[in-house]
Amino acid sequence: EVQLVESGGGLVKPGGSLRLSCAASGFNFTDGWMNWVRQAPGKGLEWVGRIKSKADGGTTDYAAFVTGRFTISRDDSKRTLYLQMNSLETEDTGVYYCTDFDVWGQGTTVTVSS
Amino acid sequence: SYELTQPPSVSVSPGQTARITCSGDALPKKYAYWSQHKSGQAPVLVIYEDSKRPSWIPERFSGSSSGTMATLTISGAQVDDESDYYCFSTDSGGNHWVFGGGTKLTVL
């Protein structure tokens, strides 16, 4: 079954850190360019960033609001995508999805609150 | 920063044709994609590269693009098609993706 499963969400205080994971199965993860997309409560979908496949350089690009706080990485041997989030702000609260745009995970919820 | 503009809402009766538009300055050179997102569920890709439909999406979904506007058309809309729909595309540089604000489709 083609699947992406996110984990690692939770409650964190402003200024704190969190690492999200996304486990892939059932498709060629290694060749995929993978993205993180989020949705704040009551708001629309918002692209966070992307990592290319290792074969295409493995480079990353981020939305402007990331401002150096987030890092996307991948471990192809574990078929897993990561999102390291530092200096979290209340505005980062939302559901975070991993996706190659064909396949989407169910999302993991991040709440930034004191 | 680059923006894609969608109408906040579209409403049709069952069996009618629903059209959702998406405007952006880079669309003449960049593909538009469309996703369906129902509350509490994972988004689903319904159209890619302006007009291509994944094999699992019903034929009543179609897409087109002309100039700075892309359009998602649902022919013979069904109650089950009620959802938020998002267009998304890259900026002119191709390295940053942008989502439109989303359109709530009501079928009743």
PDB file of C-alpha atoms in Angstrom:
ATOM      1  CA  GLU A   1       0.000   0.000   0.000  1.00  0.00           C
ATOM      2  CA  VAL A   2       1.254   3.459  -0.917  1.00  0.00           C
ATOM      3  CA  GLN A   3       1.528   5.337   2.341  1.00  0.00           C
ATOM      4  CA  LEU A   4       3.119   8.250   4.178  1.00  0.00           C
ATOM      5  CA  VAL A   5       2.835   8.297   7.959  1.00  0.00           C
ATOM      6  CA  GLU A   6       3.869  11.375   9.937  1.00  0.00           C
ATOM      7  CA  SER A   7       4.795  11.355  13.611  1.00  0.00           C
ATOM      8  CA  GLY A   8       6.478  13.519  16.202  1.00  0.00           C
ATOM      9  CA  GLY A   9       3.893  16.236  16.673  1.00  0.00           C
ATOM     10  CA  GLY A  10       2.918  17.503  20.084  1.00  0.00           C
ATOM     11  CA  LEU A  11       2.737  20.451  22.452  1.00  0.00           C
ATOM     12  CA  VAL A  12       5.813  22.654  22.736  1.00  0.00           C
ATOM     13  CA  LYS A  13       6.482  26.044  24.314  1.00  0.00           C
ATOM     14  CA  PRO A  14       7.389  29.087  22.218  1.00  0.00           C
ATOM     15  CA  GLY A  15      11.087  29.017  21.463  1.00  0.00           C
ATOM     16  CA  GLY A  16      11.184  25.244  21.715  1.00  0.00           C
ATOM     17  CA  SER A  17      12.084  22.581  19.165  1.00  0.00           C
ATOM     18  CA  LEU A  18      10.404  19.573  17.623  1.00  0.00           C
ATOM     19  CA  ARG A  19      11.409  16.976  15.029  1.00  0.00           C
ATOM     20  CA  LEU A  20       8.754  15.515  12.775  1.00  0.00           C
ATOM     21  CA  SER A  21       9.226  12.244  10.911  1.00  0.00           C
ATOM     22  CA  CYS A  22       7.463  10.829   7.874  1.00  0.00           C
ATOM     23  CA  ALA A  23       7.756   7.130   7.046  1.00  0.00           C
ATOM     24  CA  ALA A  24       7.175   6.136   3.434  1.00  0.00           C
ATOM     25  CA  SER A  25       6.078   2.776   2.055  1.00  0.00           C
ATOM     26  CA  GLY A  26       4.750   1.297  -1.169  1.00  0.00           C
ATOM     27  CA  PHE A  27       6.440   3.642  -3.631  1.00  0.00           C
ATOM     28  CA  ASN A  28       9.877   4.728  -4.804  1.00  0.00           C
ATOM     29  CA  PHE A  29      10.797   7.129  -1.975  1.00  0.00           C
ATOM     30  CA  THR A  30      14.451   7.364  -2.977  1.00  0.00           C
ATOM     31  CA  ASP A  31      13.719   9.114  -6.288  1.00  0.00           C
ATOM     32  CA  GLY A  32      11.020  11.379  -4.882  1.00  0.00           C
ATOM     33  CA  TRP A  33      11.230  15.103  -4.209  1.00  0.00           C
ATOM     34  CA  MET A  34       9.512  15.415  -0.847  1.00  0.00           C
ATOM     35  CA  ASN A  35       7.676  18.341   0.698  1.00  0.00           C
ATOM     36  CA  TRP A  36       6.276  19.470   4.012  1.00  0.00           C
ATOM     37  CA  VAL A  37       2.974  21.365   3.881  1.00  0.00           C
ATOM     38  CA  ARG A  38       1.117  22.732   6.891  1.00  0.00           C
ATOM     39  CA  GLN A  39      -2.328  23.994   7.765  1.00  0.00           C
ATOM     40  CA  ALA A  40      -2.912  26.378  10.646  1.00  0.00           C
ATOM     41  CA  PRO A  41      -6.291  26.167  12.432  1.00  0.00           C
ATOM     42  CA  GLY A  42      -8.974  27.697  10.216  1.00  0.00           C
ATOM     43  CA  LYS A  43      -6.465  28.549   7.492  1.00  0.00           C
ATOM     44  CA  GLY A  44      -5.465  27.106   4.133  1.00  0.00           C
ATOM     45  CA  LEU A  45      -2.619  24.850   3.070  1.00  0.00           C
ATOM     46  CA  GLU A  46       0.845  26.416   3.172  1.00  0.00           C
ATOM     47  CA  TRP A  47       4.033  25.014   1.663  1.00  0.00           C
ATOM     48  CA  VAL A  48       6.876  24.746   4.178  1.00  0.00           C
ATOM     49  CA  GLY A  49       9.733  23.378   2.124  1.00  0.00           C
ATOM     50  CA  ARG A  50      11.109  20.623  -0.106  1.00  0.00           C
ATOM     51  CA  ILE A  51      14.087  18.331  -0.430  1.00  0.00           C
ATOM     52  CA  LYS A  52      15.167  16.926  -3.759  1.00  0.00           C
ATOM     53  CA  SER A  53      16.251  13.333  -4.243  1.00  0.00           C
ATOM     54  CA  LYS A  54      19.903  12.500  -3.616  1.00  0.00           C
ATOM     55  CA  ALA A  55      20.267  11.783  -7.336  1.00  0.00           C
ATOM     56  CA  ASP A  56      19.166  15.350  -8.058  1.00  0.00           C
ATOM     57  CA  GLY A  57      21.493  16.851  -5.481  1.00  0.00           C
ATOM     58  CA  GLY A  58      19.482  16.471  -2.277  1.00  0.00           C
ATOM     59  CA  THR A  59      19.173  20.239  -1.938  1.00  0.00           C
ATOM     60  CA  THR A  60      16.479  22.006   0.036  1.00  0.00           C
ATOM     61  CA  ASP A  61      14.259  25.037  -0.499  1.00  0.00           C
ATOM     62  CA  TYR A  62      12.054  26.710   2.090  1.00  0.00           C
ATOM     63  CA  ALA A  63       9.191  29.162   2.318  1.00  0.00           C
ATOM     64  CA  ALA A  64      10.175  32.664   3.322  1.00  0.00           C
ATOM     65  CA  PHE A  65       8.541  32.384   6.764  1.00  0.00           C
ATOM     66  CA  VAL A  66      10.934  29.576   7.741  1.00  0.00           C
ATOM     67  CA  THR A  67      13.752  32.155   8.119  1.00  0.00           C
ATOM     68  CA  GLY A  68      16.393  29.549   8.921  1.00  0.00           C
ATOM     69  CA  ARG A  69      14.421  27.936  11.758  1.00  0.00           C
ATOM     70  CA  PHE A  70      13.460  24.683   9.992  1.00  0.00           C
ATOM     71  CA  THR A  71      15.599  22.005   8.348  1.00  0.00           C
ATOM     72  CA  ILE A  72      14.359  19.243   6.067  1.00  0.00           C
ATOM     73  CA  SER A  73      16.410  16.076   5.731  1.00  0.00           C
ATOM     74  CA  ARG A  74      15.935  12.525   4.519  1.00  0.00           C
ATOM     75  CA  ASP A  75      17.293   9.057   5.243  1.00  0.00           C
ATOM     76  CA  ASP A  76      16.645   6.965   2.164  1.00  0.00           C
ATOM     77  CA  SER A  77      17.896   3.798   3.884  1.00  0.00           C
ATOM     78  CA  LYS A  78      15.028   4.212   6.374  1.00  0.00           C
ATOM     79  CA  ARG A  79      12.633   5.638   3.777  1.00  0.00           C
ATOM     80  CA  THR A  80      12.025   8.521   6.149  1.00  0.00           C
ATOM     81  CA  LEU A  81      11.672  12.280   5.755  1.00  0.00           C
ATOM     82  CA  TYR A  82      12.346  14.677   8.625  1.00  0.00           C
ATOM     83  CA  LEU A  83      11.467  18.234   9.583  1.00  0.00           C
ATOM     84  CA  GLN A  84      13.552  19.737  12.363  1.00  0.00           C
ATOM     85  CA  MET A  85      11.810  22.816  13.744  1.00  0.00           C
ATOM     86  CA  ASN A  86      13.622  25.223  16.064  1.00  0.00           C
ATOM     87  CA  SER A  87      12.665  28.568  17.611  1.00  0.00           C
ATOM     88  CA  LEU A  88       9.018  27.655  17.279  1.00  0.00           C
ATOM     89  CA  GLU A  89       6.412  30.409  17.373  1.00  0.00           C
ATOM     90  CA  THR A  90       2.712  30.270  18.171  1.00  0.00           C
ATOM     91  CA  GLU A  91       2.072  30.919  14.465  1.00  0.00           C
ATOM     92  CA  ASP A  92       3.690  27.542  13.685  1.00  0.00           C
ATOM     93  CA  THR A  93       0.719  25.751  15.267  1.00  0.00           C
ATOM     94  CA  GLY A  94      -1.057  23.483  12.819  1.00  0.00           C
ATOM     95  CA  VAL A  95      -1.215  20.135  11.082  1.00  0.00           C
ATOM     96  CA  TYR A  96       1.959  19.208   9.197  1.00  0.00           C
ATOM     97  CA  TYR A  97       1.742  16.954   6.152  1.00  0.00           C
ATOM     98  CA  CYS A  98       4.519  15.272   4.218  1.00  0.00           C
ATOM     99  CA  THR A  99       3.864  14.747   0.538  1.00  0.00           C
ATOM    100  CA  ASP A 100       5.320  14.323  -2.913  1.00  0.00           C
ATOM    101  CA  PHE A 101       2.031  15.874  -4.049  1.00  0.00           C
ATOM    102  CA  ASP A 102       0.860  12.521  -5.473  1.00  0.00           C
ATOM    103  CA  VAL A 103       0.776  10.895  -2.047  1.00  0.00           C
ATOM    104  CA  TRP A 104      -0.117  12.706   1.175  1.00  0.00           C
ATOM    105  CA  GLY A 105       0.140  11.620   4.776  1.00  0.00           C
ATOM    106  CA  GLN A 106      -2.643  12.063   7.326  1.00  0.00           C
ATOM    107  CA  GLY A 107      -0.646  14.756   9.097  1.00  0.00           C
ATOM    108  CA  THR A 108       0.707  15.305  12.577  1.00  0.00           C
ATOM    109  CA  THR A 109      -0.439  18.115  14.853  1.00  0.00           C
ATOM    110  CA  VAL A 110       1.976  20.680  16.277  1.00  0.00           C
ATOM    111  CA  THR A 111       0.788  23.023  19.018  1.00  0.00           C
ATOM    112  CA  VAL A 112       3.040  25.859  20.127  1.00  0.00           C
ATOM    113  CA  SER A 113       1.708  27.383  23.311  1.00  0.00           C
ATOM    114  CA  SER A 114       2.880  28.490  26.717  1.00  0.00           C
TER     115      SER A 114
ATOM    116  CA  SER B   1       6.108  37.193  -2.698  1.00  0.00           C
ATOM    117  CA  TYR B   2       4.213  35.179  -5.292  1.00  0.00           C
ATOM    118  CA  GLU B   3       0.479  34.620  -4.795  1.00  0.00           C
ATOM    119  CA  LEU B   4      -2.227  32.465  -6.299  1.00  0.00           C
ATOM    120  CA  THR B   5      -5.763  33.837  -6.016  1.00  0.00           C
ATOM    121  CA  GLN B   6      -8.894  31.705  -5.715  1.00  0.00           C
ATOM    122  CA  PRO B   7     -12.507  32.635  -4.934  1.00  0.00           C
ATOM    123  CA  PRO B   8     -13.325  31.817  -1.298  1.00  0.00           C
ATOM    124  CA  SER B   9     -16.445  29.878  -2.192  1.00  0.00           C
ATOM    125  CA  VAL B  10     -18.368  28.336  -5.084  1.00  0.00           C
ATOM    126  CA  SER B  11     -21.842  26.865  -4.809  1.00  0.00           C
ATOM    127  CA  VAL B  12     -23.712  24.640  -7.283  1.00  0.00           C
ATOM    128  CA  SER B  13     -26.660  22.258  -7.260  1.00  0.00           C
ATOM    129  CA  PRO B  14     -26.080  18.520  -7.700  1.00  0.00           C
ATOM    130  CA  GLY B  15     -25.562  17.662 -11.361  1.00  0.00           C
ATOM    131  CA  GLN B  16     -24.429  21.152 -12.304  1.00  0.00           C
ATOM    132  CA  THR B  17     -20.936  22.102 -13.436  1.00  0.00           C
ATOM    133  CA  ALA B  18     -18.670  23.702 -10.870  1.00  0.00           C
ATOM    134  CA  ARG B  19     -15.757  25.845 -11.987  1.00  0.00           C
ATOM    135  CA  ILE B  20     -13.049  27.028  -9.620  1.00  0.00           C
ATOM    136  CA  THR B  21     -10.482  29.523 -10.864  1.00  0.00           C
ATOM    137  CA  CYS B  22      -6.909  30.222  -9.827  1.00  0.00           C
ATOM    138  CA  SER B  23      -4.972  33.243 -11.030  1.00  0.00           C
ATOM    139  CA  GLY B  24      -1.243  33.846 -10.840  1.00  0.00           C
ATOM    140  CA  ASP B  25       1.310  35.786 -12.835  1.00  0.00           C
ATOM    141  CA  ALA B  26       3.575  32.774 -13.399  1.00  0.00           C
ATOM    142  CA  LEU B  27       0.847  30.419 -14.613  1.00  0.00           C
ATOM    143  CA  PRO B  28       1.575  31.082 -18.303  1.00  0.00           C
ATOM    144  CA  LYS B  29       4.931  29.354 -17.739  1.00  0.00           C
ATOM    145  CA  LYS B  30       4.291  27.088 -14.728  1.00  0.00           C
ATOM    146  CA  TYR B  31       1.917  24.178 -14.328  1.00  0.00           C
ATOM    147  CA  ALA B  32      -1.093  24.381 -12.045  1.00  0.00           C
ATOM    148  CA  TYR B  33      -2.003  21.536  -9.692  1.00  0.00           C
ATOM    149  CA  TRP B  34      -5.227  21.005  -7.758  1.00  0.00           C
ATOM    150  CA  SER B  35      -5.905  19.168  -4.524  1.00  0.00           C
ATOM    151  CA  GLN B  36      -9.130  18.252  -2.767  1.00  0.00           C
ATOM    152  CA  HIS B  37      -9.045  18.542   1.006  1.00  0.00           C
ATOM    153  CA  LYS B  38     -11.890  17.343   3.187  1.00  0.00           C
ATOM    154  CA  SER B  39     -11.824  18.207   6.874  1.00  0.00           C
ATOM    155  CA  GLY B  40      -9.904  15.702   8.947  1.00  0.00           C
ATOM    156  CA  GLN B  41      -8.587  13.832   5.931  1.00  0.00           C
ATOM    157  CA  ALA B  42      -5.384  13.877   3.918  1.00  0.00           C
ATOM    158  CA  PRO B  43      -5.455  16.087   0.825  1.00  0.00           C
ATOM    159  CA  VAL B  44      -5.913  14.292  -2.500  1.00  0.00           C
ATOM    160  CA  LEU B  45      -4.338  15.337  -5.795  1.00  0.00           C
ATOM    161  CA  VAL B  46      -7.102  15.683  -8.406  1.00  0.00           C
ATOM    162  CA  ILE B  47      -5.316  17.440 -11.286  1.00  0.00           C
ATOM    163  CA  TYR B  48      -1.621  17.789 -12.113  1.00  0.00           C
ATOM    164  CA  GLU B  49       0.275  19.647 -14.833  1.00  0.00           C
ATOM    165  CA  ASP B  50      -2.741  21.829 -15.670  1.00  0.00           C
ATOM    166  CA  SER B  51      -5.016  19.146 -17.072  1.00  0.00           C
ATOM    167  CA  LYS B  52      -3.814  15.627 -16.261  1.00  0.00           C
ATOM    168  CA  ARG B  53      -5.962  13.490 -14.003  1.00  0.00           C
ATOM    169  CA  PRO B  54      -4.582  10.744 -11.745  1.00  0.00           C
ATOM    170  CA  SER B  55      -6.038   7.343 -12.574  1.00  0.00           C
ATOM    171  CA  TRP B  56      -7.966   7.205  -9.293  1.00  0.00           C
ATOM    172  CA  ILE B  57      -9.835  10.475  -9.894  1.00  0.00           C
ATOM    173  CA  PRO B  58     -13.275  10.379 -11.571  1.00  0.00           C
ATOM    174  CA  GLU B  59     -13.539  11.667 -15.146  1.00  0.00           C
ATOM    175  CA  ARG B  60     -15.883  14.448 -14.062  1.00  0.00           C
ATOM    176  CA  PHE B  61     -12.813  16.295 -12.760  1.00  0.00           C
ATOM    177  CA  SER B  62     -10.891  18.230 -15.398  1.00  0.00           C
ATOM    178  CA  GLY B  63      -8.422  21.073 -15.527  1.00  0.00           C
ATOM    179  CA  SER B  64      -7.374  23.742 -17.964  1.00  0.00           C
ATOM    180  CA  SER B  65      -5.085  26.728 -18.036  1.00  0.00           C
ATOM    181  CA  SER B  66      -4.967  29.815 -20.219  1.00  0.00           C
ATOM    182  CA  GLY B  67      -2.766  32.810 -19.651  1.00  0.00           C
ATOM    183  CA  THR B  68      -2.645  33.730 -15.990  1.00  0.00           C
ATOM    184  CA  MET B  69      -5.681  31.645 -15.016  1.00  0.00           C
ATOM    185  CA  ALA B  70      -6.108  27.953 -14.330  1.00  0.00           C
ATOM    186  CA  THR B  71      -9.533  26.376 -13.906  1.00  0.00           C
ATOM    187  CA  LEU B  72     -10.727  23.233 -12.165  1.00  0.00           C
ATOM    188  CA  THR B  73     -14.018  21.991 -13.606  1.00  0.00           C
ATOM    189  CA  ILE B  74     -16.249  19.399 -11.975  1.00  0.00           C
ATOM    190  CA  SER B  75     -18.883  18.288 -14.460  1.00  0.00           C
ATOM    191  CA  GLY B  76     -22.043  16.922 -12.883  1.00  0.00           C
ATOM    192  CA  ALA B  77     -20.930  17.775  -9.363  1.00  0.00           C
ATOM    193  CA  GLN B  78     -22.002  15.358  -6.644  1.00  0.00           C
ATOM    194  CA  VAL B  79     -22.698  15.958  -2.966  1.00  0.00           C
ATOM    195  CA  ASP B  80     -19.570  13.922  -2.208  1.00  0.00           C
ATOM    196  CA  ASP B  81     -17.509  16.553  -4.078  1.00  0.00           C
ATOM    197  CA  GLU B  82     -18.157  19.096  -1.320  1.00  0.00           C
ATOM    198  CA  SER B  83     -14.714  20.010  -0.088  1.00  0.00           C
ATOM    199  CA  ASP B  84     -12.029  22.655  -0.006  1.00  0.00           C
ATOM    200  CA  TYR B  85     -10.049  22.817  -3.232  1.00  0.00           C
ATOM    201  CA  TYR B  86      -6.578  24.293  -3.504  1.00  0.00           C
ATOM    202  CA  CYS B  87      -4.580  25.217  -6.546  1.00  0.00           C
ATOM    203  CA  PHE B  88      -0.813  25.179  -6.196  1.00  0.00           C
ATOM    204  CA  SER B  89       2.135  25.908  -8.416  1.00  0.00           C
ATOM    205  CA  THR B  90       5.709  27.158  -8.298  1.00  0.00           C
ATOM    206  CA  ASP B  91       6.951  30.694  -8.532  1.00  0.00           C
ATOM    207  CA  SER B  92       8.735  31.791 -11.696  1.00  0.00           C
ATOM    208  CA  GLY B  93      12.048  30.454 -10.368  1.00  0.00           C
ATOM    209  CA  GLY B  94      10.584  27.024  -9.925  1.00  0.00           C
ATOM    210  CA  ASN B  95      12.019  26.354  -6.475  1.00  0.00           C
ATOM    211  CA  HIS B  96       9.232  27.580  -4.217  1.00  0.00           C
ATOM    212  CA  TRP B  97       5.732  26.194  -4.189  1.00  0.00           C
ATOM    213  CA  VAL B  98       2.722  28.343  -3.408  1.00  0.00           C
ATOM    214  CA  PHE B  99      -0.853  27.377  -2.548  1.00  0.00           C
ATOM    215  CA  GLY B 100      -3.888  29.436  -3.355  1.00  0.00           C
ATOM    216  CA  GLY B 101      -6.092  30.437  -0.457  1.00  0.00           C
ATOM    217  CA  GLY B 102      -8.525  27.613  -1.141  1.00  0.00           C
ATOM    218  CA  THR B 103     -12.113  27.487  -2.400  1.00  0.00           C
ATOM    219  CA  LYS B 104     -14.938  25.914  -0.438  1.00  0.00           C
ATOM    220  CA  LEU B 105     -17.205  24.058  -2.849  1.00  0.00           C
ATOM    221  CA  THR B 106     -20.777  23.573  -1.698  1.00  0.00           C
ATOM    222  CA  VAL B 107     -23.028  21.159  -3.586  1.00  0.00           C
ATOM    223  CA  LEU B 108     -26.654  21.369  -2.476  1.00  0.00           C
TER     224      LEU B 108
END
